[in-house]
Amino acid sequence: MKTIDRSEISEFEKVYRLNLINSLSGYKSANLIGTQGTSGENLAIFSSVIHLGSNPPLIGFIMRPNTVARHTLDNIRSSGVYTINHIPKSIIEKAHYTSAKFDEDESEFEACGLKAEYKDDFIAPFVKESPIKLAMQIKEEVPIELNGTILMIGEIQSVHLEEKILLADGQLDLNEAEIVSISGLNRYHLPKEIDDFPYARKEELPNFKT
Amino acid sequence: MKTIDRSEISEFEKVYRLNLINSLSGYKSANLIGTQGTSGENLAIFSSVIHLGSNPPLIGFIMRPNTVARHTLDNIRSSGVYTINHIPKSIIEKAHYTSAKFDEDESEFEACGLKAEYKDDFIAPFVKESPIKLAMQIKEEVPIELNGTILMIGEIQSVHLEEKILLADGQLDLNEAEIVSISGLNRYHLPKEIDDFPYARKEELPNFKT
């Protein structure tokens, strides 16, 4: 095994360090966040969407205020709402390029060939091509002073999904929807289920001691 | 498409809601967190490990103080350190059962058939079977008042990994290491890379307008 210590990490060239540290948290979720601002629609890819709790239904994501995602932050602050759209295999290249630096009045939907979709009276745009879409209301911005990022916490207002991926127990068949995951900065993966296990009880522990 | 609104989510039976909301953030990382306490070693599975920043190298995870993970929290508070170990396909069942409720003086390593490994003078145990292991120092606990969870933020002190999975640009080949990802509460997946794309520049945008 190779060991890399803290001082080596500090001394790495910037892009190498970005690549390494971004890989070290494992596979990440892949989502497009849609917002509405005074200059129009915005869409940006995020790999930091995370489950925070089910009751109330809370989802978080990490915002880096000094990046191109700034428009997303401004729009959430002004409108209070956003959409989270899962990324299927069929649109990964289009989704990836939403991370390019577009002007404020340019729509990433149009530039990247994705269709904006509106539902009911929710003002933030959904991604039509996405099989799982969430309407979100911002509940809290939690500043992370250690590095100037923000944990954005939102509550799920509604869920829109393809009926065939909703399983009888409430879980989703993400494989069936061909949802992807991301590793590092730019690597896209298609996960395939290998197994599931029941709720873990000590009394029902398999015999692991050999 | 099926729509589920906020009031329906509130009315779902508890386990159904847990299953659904835990599925809605997409694929999650799969890690074992190892700690050392006055009653011995502790090991617990987490699916909320998240990248926070690369310089300084920060990783977070979500702690639910009222769950069996309480021993992990106590040990991090008393020792200041922990390990994050990626889960390869070969140990998913053992890793899953670390979530059972063991007594404080029982070792999940022993009960679940995993080997504790110590490196240098770091007091928290690593998982020998894991191909990517991180030594972490806690930097901040960020309370999330909306639901009583805590964002635990740690700084990477050292990285231990199989040499063959470290790519030339610093990214890791998680496929080669057979690292898994989790969806919902108990579904384990093996991701397979489908593509990667360069850093996105507007001037180099593919022609998506058809």
XYZ file of N, CA, C and O in Angstrom, chain A residues 50-205:
624
model
N -26.858 15.388 -0.941
C -26.760 14.409 0.144
C -28.071 14.335 0.934
O -28.738 15.350 1.144
N -28.403 13.127 1.355
C -29.588 12.907 2.202
C -29.309 13.410 3.616
O -28.318 13.059 4.223
N -30.238 14.221 4.155
C -30.044 14.718 5.533
C -31.059 14.145 6.513
O -30.767 14.008 7.700
N -32.243 13.815 6.037
C -33.253 13.270 6.946
C -34.552 13.049 6.200
O -34.794 13.685 5.170
N -35.382 12.156 6.722
C -36.594 11.813 5.971
C -37.860 12.464 6.536
O -38.873 12.553 5.854
N -37.821 12.931 7.792
C -39.023 13.523 8.380
C -38.650 14.673 9.313
O -38.332 14.429 10.466
N -38.637 15.917 8.836
C -39.034 16.375 7.509
C -38.045 15.911 6.433
O -36.889 15.644 6.742
N -38.518 15.841 5.169
C -37.656 15.349 4.080
C -36.649 16.404 3.635
O -36.982 17.315 2.880
N -35.413 16.279 4.120
C -34.384 17.297 3.882
C -33.234 16.753 3.028
O -32.744 15.648 3.258
N -32.808 17.550 2.075
C -31.659 17.227 1.227
C -30.718 18.424 1.244
O -31.164 19.571 1.226
N -29.412 18.136 1.304
C -28.437 19.218 1.288
C -27.541 19.145 0.068
O -27.483 18.123 -0.612
N -26.856 20.245 -0.215
C -25.758 20.198 -1.190
C -24.772 21.296 -0.837
O -25.096 22.238 -0.110
N -23.540 21.132 -1.328
C -22.473 22.069 -0.980
C -22.316 23.112 -2.088
O -22.167 22.777 -3.265
N -22.351 24.362 -1.684
C -22.193 25.472 -2.615
C -20.810 26.098 -2.429
O -20.391 26.346 -1.298
N -20.122 26.300 -3.542
C -18.834 27.013 -3.504
C -19.066 28.394 -4.102
O -19.144 28.543 -5.318
N -19.191 29.414 -3.269
C -19.637 30.726 -3.771
C -18.721 31.345 -4.819
O -19.170 32.188 -5.585
N -17.466 30.929 -4.873
C -16.552 31.579 -5.807
C -16.453 30.882 -7.161
O -15.580 31.167 -7.958
N -17.353 29.941 -7.426
C -17.296 29.236 -8.699
C -18.407 29.717 -9.611
O -19.167 30.630 -9.275
N -18.522 29.077 -10.782
C -19.579 29.453 -11.720
C -20.968 29.172 -11.161
O -21.963 29.640 -11.698
N -21.031 28.405 -10.070
C -22.332 28.105 -9.468
C -22.941 29.321 -8.767
O -24.047 29.258 -8.244
N -22.242 30.413 -8.781
C -22.713 31.646 -8.152
C -24.135 32.036 -8.581
O -24.926 32.511 -7.776
N -24.439 31.838 -9.880
C -25.795 32.178 -10.349
C -26.852 31.330 -9.652
O -27.937 31.806 -9.352
N -26.508 30.054 -9.423
C -27.436 29.167 -8.708
C -27.721 29.726 -7.317
O -28.874 29.788 -6.879
N -26.673 30.156 -6.626
C -26.825 30.705 -5.277
C -27.681 31.975 -5.281
O -28.620 32.115 -4.493
N -27.369 32.879 -6.198
C -28.141 34.133 -6.279
C -29.621 33.843 -6.516
O -30.499 34.448 -5.882
N -29.896 32.913 -7.428
C -31.295 32.618 -7.769
C -32.042 31.944 -6.623
O -33.225 32.210 -6.412
N -31.361 31.066 -5.886
C -32.020 30.427 -4.738
C -32.316 31.483 -3.673
O -33.394 31.495 -3.063
N -31.371 32.396 -3.475
C -31.592 33.452 -2.471
C -32.742 34.366 -2.855
O -33.520 34.797 -2.003
N -32.871 34.665 -4.142
C -33.930 35.603 -4.531
C -35.293 34.935 -4.670
O -36.320 35.542 -4.395
N -35.314 33.651 -5.072
C -36.614 32.998 -5.311
C -37.030 32.043 -4.196
O -38.217 31.721 -4.055
N -36.047 31.528 -3.430
C -36.356 30.592 -2.353
C -36.554 29.147 -2.788
O -36.738 28.266 -1.951
N -36.508 28.898 -4.089
C -36.783 27.537 -4.569
C -35.786 27.090 -5.641
O -35.087 27.905 -6.242
N -35.736 25.772 -5.861
C -34.877 25.199 -6.900
C -35.367 23.789 -7.201
O -36.218 23.266 -6.475
N -34.844 23.215 -8.258
C -35.167 21.818 -8.555
C -33.885 20.990 -8.512
O -32.798 21.489 -8.804
N -34.021 19.720 -8.088
C -32.932 18.748 -8.162
C -33.375 17.674 -9.141
O -34.438 17.067 -8.948
N -32.573 17.473 -10.184
C -32.927 16.536 -11.249
C -31.831 15.484 -11.388
O -30.653 15.831 -11.595
N -32.172 14.212 -11.247
C -31.176 13.147 -11.399
C -30.739 13.049 -12.863
O -31.527 13.325 -13.767
N -29.494 12.620 -13.049
C -28.916 12.564 -14.389
C -28.893 11.122 -14.906
O -28.195 10.282 -14.350
N -29.669 10.828 -15.972
C -29.589 9.501 -16.578
C -28.426 9.451 -17.569
O -27.944 10.492 -18.040
N -28.016 8.215 -17.867
C -26.887 7.975 -18.783
C -27.012 8.758 -20.095
O -26.025 9.243 -20.640
N -28.237 8.903 -20.589
C -28.460 9.491 -21.913
C -28.069 10.966 -22.024
O -27.919 11.484 -23.131
N -27.899 11.663 -20.894
C -27.603 13.111 -20.992
C -26.320 13.509 -20.255
O -26.127 14.682 -19.934
N -25.411 12.543 -20.007
C -24.243 12.906 -19.181
C -23.373 13.982 -19.806
O -22.866 14.851 -19.116
N -23.178 13.943 -21.134
C -22.298 14.955 -21.740
C -22.940 16.342 -21.639
O -22.280 17.319 -21.282
N -24.223 16.422 -21.939
C -24.934 17.703 -21.833
C -24.882 18.223 -20.390
O -24.649 19.406 -20.143
N -25.104 17.313 -19.446
C -25.094 17.701 -18.032
C -23.715 18.210 -17.623
O -23.590 19.224 -16.931
N -22.673 17.518 -18.074
C -21.308 17.909 -17.711
C -21.007 19.347 -18.148
O -20.394 20.118 -17.416
N -21.423 19.690 -19.355
C -21.069 21.008 -19.894
C -21.869 22.161 -19.290
O -21.572 23.319 -19.541
N -22.857 21.869 -18.453
C -23.510 22.966 -17.736
C -22.535 23.617 -16.749
O -22.803 24.699 -16.236
N -21.373 22.946 -16.507
C -20.382 23.512 -15.582
C -19.484 24.547 -16.251
O -18.644 25.163 -15.592
N -19.629 24.751 -17.561
C -18.849 25.802 -18.227
C -19.347 27.170 -17.751
O -20.457 27.299 -17.238
N -18.509 28.176 -17.943
C -18.846 29.511 -17.448
C -19.660 30.285 -18.474
O -19.119 30.887 -19.396
N -20.970 30.268 -18.300
C -21.852 31.008 -19.208
C -22.158 32.378 -18.605
O -22.026 32.578 -17.394
N -22.552 33.307 -19.461
C -22.961 34.617 -18.939
C -24.284 34.483 -18.198
O -25.036 33.532 -18.405
N -24.566 35.497 -17.374
C -25.753 35.407 -16.532
C -27.038 35.304 -17.357
O -27.993 34.653 -16.945
N -27.064 35.942 -18.529
C -28.300 35.927 -19.309
C -28.348 34.787 -20.334
O -29.263 34.722 -21.150
N -27.351 33.900 -20.296
C -27.399 32.728 -21.167
C -28.060 31.575 -20.424
O -27.798 31.358 -19.240
N -28.870 30.788 -21.110
C -29.503 29.633 -20.481
C -28.670 28.381 -20.750
O -28.400 28.042 -21.899
N -28.266 27.702 -19.672
C -27.548 26.434 -19.847
C -28.448 25.395 -20.496
O -27.960 24.471 -21.151
N -29.750 25.518 -20.288
C -30.669 24.592 -20.960
C -30.465 24.672 -22.470
O -30.249 23.664 -23.144
N -30.500 25.899 -22.981
C -30.406 26.093 -24.427
C -29.013 25.730 -24.936
O -28.860 24.998 -25.916
N -27.979 26.215 -24.228
C -26.601 25.984 -24.682
C -26.253 24.503 -24.701
O -25.490 24.039 -25.549
N -26.800 23.748 -23.749
C -26.421 22.337 -23.601
C -27.477 21.377 -24.150
O -27.365 20.159 -23.976
N -28.501 21.908 -24.800
C -29.468 21.038 -25.457
C -30.386 20.275 -24.523
O -30.790 19.149 -24.818
N -30.708 20.877 -23.380
C -31.641 20.235 -22.449
C -32.949 21.035 -22.419
O -32.945 22.244 -22.637
N -34.059 20.342 -22.152
C -35.361 21.019 -22.190
C -35.834 21.414 -20.792
O -35.916 20.575 -19.895
N -36.148 22.699 -20.615
C -36.736 23.154 -19.346
C -38.214 22.787 -19.329
O -38.889 22.832 -20.360
N -38.675 22.409 -18.160
C -40.064 21.982 -18.026
C -40.621 22.635 -16.762
O -39.941 22.666 -15.731
N -41.843 23.144 -16.828
C -42.451 23.777 -15.652
C -43.647 22.962 -15.197
O -44.370 22.410 -16.017
N -43.813 22.882 -13.878
C -44.905 22.077 -13.332
C -45.699 22.927 -12.344
O -45.120 23.585 -11.476
N -47.012 22.858 -12.474
C -47.910 23.610 -11.603
C -47.452 25.065 -11.573
O -47.124 25.631 -12.602
N -47.392 25.662 -10.397
C -46.972 27.067 -10.350
C -45.574 27.209 -9.756
O -45.205 28.273 -9.258
N -44.779 26.104 -9.795
C -43.411 26.149 -9.256
C -42.533 26.913 -10.242
O -42.467 26.569 -11.422
N -41.841 27.961 -9.769
C -41.172 28.843 -10.739
C -39.802 28.366 -11.198
O -39.283 28.835 -12.206
N -39.192 27.417 -10.479
C -37.892 26.914 -10.933
C -38.088 25.836 -12.001
O -39.031 25.048 -11.918
N -37.192 25.797 -12.990
C -37.353 24.845 -14.094
C -36.855 23.437 -13.748
O -35.816 23.286 -13.111
N -37.593 22.432 -14.154
C -37.144 21.041 -14.086
C -36.455 20.688 -15.411
O -36.600 21.395 -16.402
N -35.716 19.568 -15.393
C -35.088 19.066 -16.613
C -35.989 17.969 -17.186
O -36.184 16.929 -16.552
N -36.542 18.224 -18.345
C -37.514 17.294 -18.933
C -36.936 15.891 -19.089
O -37.618 14.890 -18.854
N -35.661 15.797 -19.454
C -35.039 14.493 -19.732
C -34.754 13.682 -18.459
O -34.309 12.534 -18.551
N -34.962 14.259 -17.291
C -34.620 13.559 -16.044
C -35.771 12.681 -15.553
O -36.914 13.138 -15.473
N -35.474 11.434 -15.164
C -36.540 10.532 -14.706
C -36.931 10.717 -13.241
O -37.918 10.138 -12.788
N -36.137 11.495 -12.472
C -36.457 11.764 -11.060
C -36.188 13.238 -10.797
O -35.055 13.697 -10.909
N -37.224 13.990 -10.456
C -37.097 15.441 -10.285
C -37.729 15.840 -8.964
O -38.814 15.363 -8.625
N -37.063 16.726 -8.256
C -37.557 17.174 -6.957
C -37.764 18.690 -6.986
O -36.885 19.425 -7.434
N -38.900 19.124 -6.467
C -39.130 20.557 -6.249
C -38.693 20.849 -4.818
O -39.145 20.198 -3.882
N -37.788 21.799 -4.648
C -37.164 22.059 -3.348
C -37.422 23.484 -2.885
O -37.422 24.428 -3.682
N -37.583 23.616 -1.570
C -37.658 24.957 -0.975
C -36.480 25.108 -0.017
O -36.250 24.236 0.830
N -35.732 26.180 -0.138
C -34.559 26.367 0.732
C -35.032 26.607 2.173
O -35.993 27.341 2.412
N -34.375 25.922 3.113
C -34.752 26.079 4.515
C -33.648 26.771 5.308
O -33.911 27.495 6.264
N -32.402 26.496 4.960
C -31.313 27.084 5.734
C -30.023 27.053 4.925
O -29.755 26.099 4.198
N -29.235 28.101 5.079
C -27.863 28.091 4.566
C -26.953 27.948 5.772
O -26.987 28.773 6.678
N -26.148 26.883 5.781
C -25.226 26.675 6.895
C -23.804 26.979 6.409
O -23.239 26.227 5.616
N -23.234 28.093 6.841
C -21.885 28.443 6.372
C -20.837 27.512 6.993
O -20.903 27.191 8.172
N -19.892 27.058 6.182
C -18.784 26.234 6.668
C -17.544 27.111 6.647
O -16.947 27.354 5.595
N -17.208 27.620 7.817
C -16.169 28.644 7.876
C -14.775 28.108 7.578
O -13.885 28.860 7.183
N -14.591 26.806 7.738
C -13.275 26.221 7.495
C -12.778 26.459 6.069
O -11.578 26.541 5.829
N -13.701 26.528 5.117
C -13.250 26.746 3.730
C -14.178 27.647 2.912
O -14.063 27.696 1.686
N -15.091 28.331 3.584
C -15.916 29.302 2.862
C -17.018 28.710 2.004
O -17.621 29.408 1.187
N -17.302 27.413 2.160
C -18.407 26.827 1.417
C -19.690 26.948 2.245
O -19.664 27.395 3.390
N -20.805 26.561 1.647
C -22.102 26.658 2.326
C -22.847 25.336 2.143
O -22.935 24.820 1.021
N -23.357 24.794 3.238
C -24.274 23.649 3.129
C -25.670 24.215 2.932
O -26.215 24.875 3.825
N -26.231 23.988 1.749
C -27.567 24.484 1.423
C -28.567 23.382 1.766
O -28.486 22.276 1.224
N -29.491 23.674 2.661
C -30.460 22.659 3.082
C -31.845 23.017 2.578
O -32.348 24.118 2.834
N -32.457 22.089 1.869
C -33.794 22.324 1.351
C -34.752 21.223 1.734
O -34.347 20.104 2.054
N -36.042 21.561 1.727
C -37.077 20.571 2.010
C -37.777 20.196 0.707
O -38.068 21.058 -0.127
N -38.009 18.896 0.554
C -38.671 18.405 -0.648
C -40.138 18.844 -0.636
O -40.869 18.560 0.312
N -40.558 19.538 -1.693
C -41.954 19.979 -1.817
C -42.770 19.004 -2.650
O -43.947 18.780 -2.382
N -42.148 18.449 -3.670
C -42.822 17.414 -4.462
C -41.785 16.600 -5.216
O -40.656 17.051 -5.435
N -42.185 15.380 -5.555
C -41.326 14.432 -6.267
C -42.036 14.064 -7.563
O -43.237 13.784 -7.551
N -41.291 14.067 -8.662
C -41.857 13.658 -9.944
C -40.987 12.556 -10.503
O -39.787 12.772 -10.695
N -41.554 11.381 -10.716
C -40.712 10.271 -11.176
C -41.470 9.317 -12.071
O -42.704 9.282 -12.089
N -40.688 8.557 -12.835
C -41.280 7.537 -13.700
C -41.848 6.438 -12.805
O -41.151 5.903 -11.957
N -43.100 6.121 -13.030
C -43.812 5.191 -12.159
C -43.090 3.855 -12.021
O -43.037 3.270 -10.931
N -42.464 3.368 -13.091
C -41.866 2.026 -13.075
C -40.665 1.913 -12.134
O -40.271 0.804 -11.789
N -40.093 3.026 -11.707
C -38.899 2.919 -10.844
C -39.242 2.969 -9.357
O -38.375 2.781 -8.512
N -40.522 3.215 -9.024
C -40.945 3.246 -7.619
C -41.274 1.824 -7.165
O -42.232 1.214 -7.651
N -40.472 1.277 -6.262
C -40.656 -0.102 -5.806
C -41.724 -0.167 -4.714
O -42.099 0.853 -4.132
N -42.183 -1.383 -4.425
C -43.302 -1.570 -3.492
C -42.993 -1.059 -2.094
O -43.891 -0.609 -1.373
N -41.706 -1.085 -1.686
C -41.357 -0.670 -0.325
C -40.991 0.812 -0.231
O -40.561 1.281 0.818
N -41.129 1.540 -1.340
C -40.825 2.969 -1.325
C -39.439 3.299 -1.861
O -39.157 4.455 -2.173
N -38.551 2.292 -1.964
C -37.232 2.574 -2.527
C -37.356 2.769 -4.045
O -38.357 2.379 -4.654
N -36.340 3.390 -4.629
C -36.354 3.618 -6.071
C -35.371 2.678 -6.762
O -34.292 2.395 -6.223
N -35.732 2.220 -7.941
C -34.823 1.405 -8.743
C -34.004 2.341 -9.633
O -34.372 2.612 -10.779
N -32.908 2.836 -9.058
C -32.069 3.797 -9.790
C -31.402 3.136 -10.995
O -31.096 3.797 -11.984
N -31.169 1.817 -10.914
C -30.597 1.078 -12.062
C -31.536 1.163 -13.259
O -31.114 1.431 -14.384
N -32.822 0.904 -13.011
C -33.826 0.912 -14.082
C -33.883 2.284 -14.759
O -34.051 2.383 -15.972
N -33.701 3.339 -13.955
C -33.746 4.698 -14.499
C -32.422 5.101 -15.145
O -32.306 6.184 -15.697
N -31.413 4.222 -15.084
C -30.072 4.485 -15.625
C -29.464 5.780 -15.082
O -28.801 6.540 -15.805
N -29.692 6.011 -13.771
C -29.085 7.153 -13.101
C -27.583 6.885 -12.969
O -27.166 5.757 -12.713
N -26.761 7.923 -13.131
C -25.312 7.748 -13.046
C -24.775 8.268 -11.720
O -25.475 8.946 -10.957
N -23.520 7.903 -11.442
C -22.811 8.496 -10.312
C -21.489 9.051 -10.845
O -21.060 8.725 -11.955
N -20.865 9.897 -10.035
C -19.640 10.597 -10.459
C -18.517 10.230 -9.499
O -18.751 10.061 -8.298
N -17.303 10.085 -10.044
C -16.143 10.017 -9.146
C -15.158 11.083 -9.585
O -15.132 11.485 -10.757
N -14.366 11.556 -8.629
C -13.406 12.608 -8.943
C -14.128 13.819 -9.496
O -15.199 14.208 -9.000
N -13.551 14.434 -10.526
C -14.141 15.652 -11.065
C -14.980 15.409 -12.309
O -15.857 16.200 -12.620
N -14.706 14.337 -13.030
C -15.292 14.259 -14.378
C -15.541 12.846 -14.869
O -15.703 12.641 -16.065
N -15.564 11.859 -13.949
C -15.733 10.469 -14.374
C -17.152 10.017 -14.056
O -17.592 10.088 -12.916
N -17.840 9.537 -15.069
C -19.246 9.147 -14.940
C -19.375 7.629 -14.981
O -18.779 6.970 -15.828
N -20.172 7.115 -14.037
C -20.294 5.663 -13.886
C -21.765 5.257 -13.875
O -22.624 5.997 -13.394
N -22.014 4.032 -14.380
C -23.351 3.457 -14.297
C -23.312 2.341 -13.253
O -22.671 1.311 -13.462
N -23.964 2.522 -12.105
C -23.951 1.481 -11.076
C -24.912 0.334 -11.422
O -25.922 0.536 -12.089
N -24.545 -0.856 -10.965
C -25.384 -2.034 -11.173
C -25.523 -2.742 -9.831
O -24.525 -3.025 -9.173
N -26.770 -2.996 -9.431
C -26.980 -3.565 -8.104
C -26.363 -4.957 -7.999
O -26.490 -5.782 -8.902
N -25.664 -5.201 -6.881
C -25.098 -6.533 -6.663
C -25.805 -7.267 -5.536
O -25.886 -8.482 -5.550
N -26.358 -6.548 -4.556
C -27.045 -7.240 -3.467
C -27.778 -6.225 -2.596
O -27.530 -5.035 -2.662
N -28.715 -6.750 -1.782
C -29.273 -5.929 -0.714
C -29.377 -6.817 0.513
O -29.303 -8.044 0.414
N -29.465 -6.184 1.666
C -29.492 -6.928 2.919
C -30.601 -6.356 3.801
O -30.920 -5.164 3.701
N -31.185 -7.185 4.679
C -32.249 -6.683 5.552
C -31.699 -5.705 6.592
O -30.487 -5.608 6.799
N -32.615 -5.009 7.249
C -32.257 -4.169 8.398
C -31.417 -5.023 9.349
O -31.783 -6.152 9.667
N -30.271 -4.497 9.789
C -29.302 -5.325 10.522
C -29.668 -5.452 11.998
O -29.738 -4.445 12.713
N -29.945 -6.689 12.429
C -30.211 -6.960 13.846
C -29.131 -7.898 14.356
O -28.780 -8.882 13.702
N -28.653 -7.596 15.560
C -27.587 -8.401 16.153
C -27.989 -9.878 16.277
O -27.170 -10.777 16.065
N -29.273 -10.115 16.575
C -29.754 -11.491 16.771
C -29.785 -12.272 15.459
O -29.879 -13.497 15.457
N -29.763 -11.551 14.346
C -29.856 -12.220 13.035
C -28.538 -12.132 12.278
O -28.487 -12.278 11.051
N -27.463 -11.881 13.015
C -26.150 -11.718 12.395
C -25.705 -13.021 11.726
O -25.747 -14.080 12.350
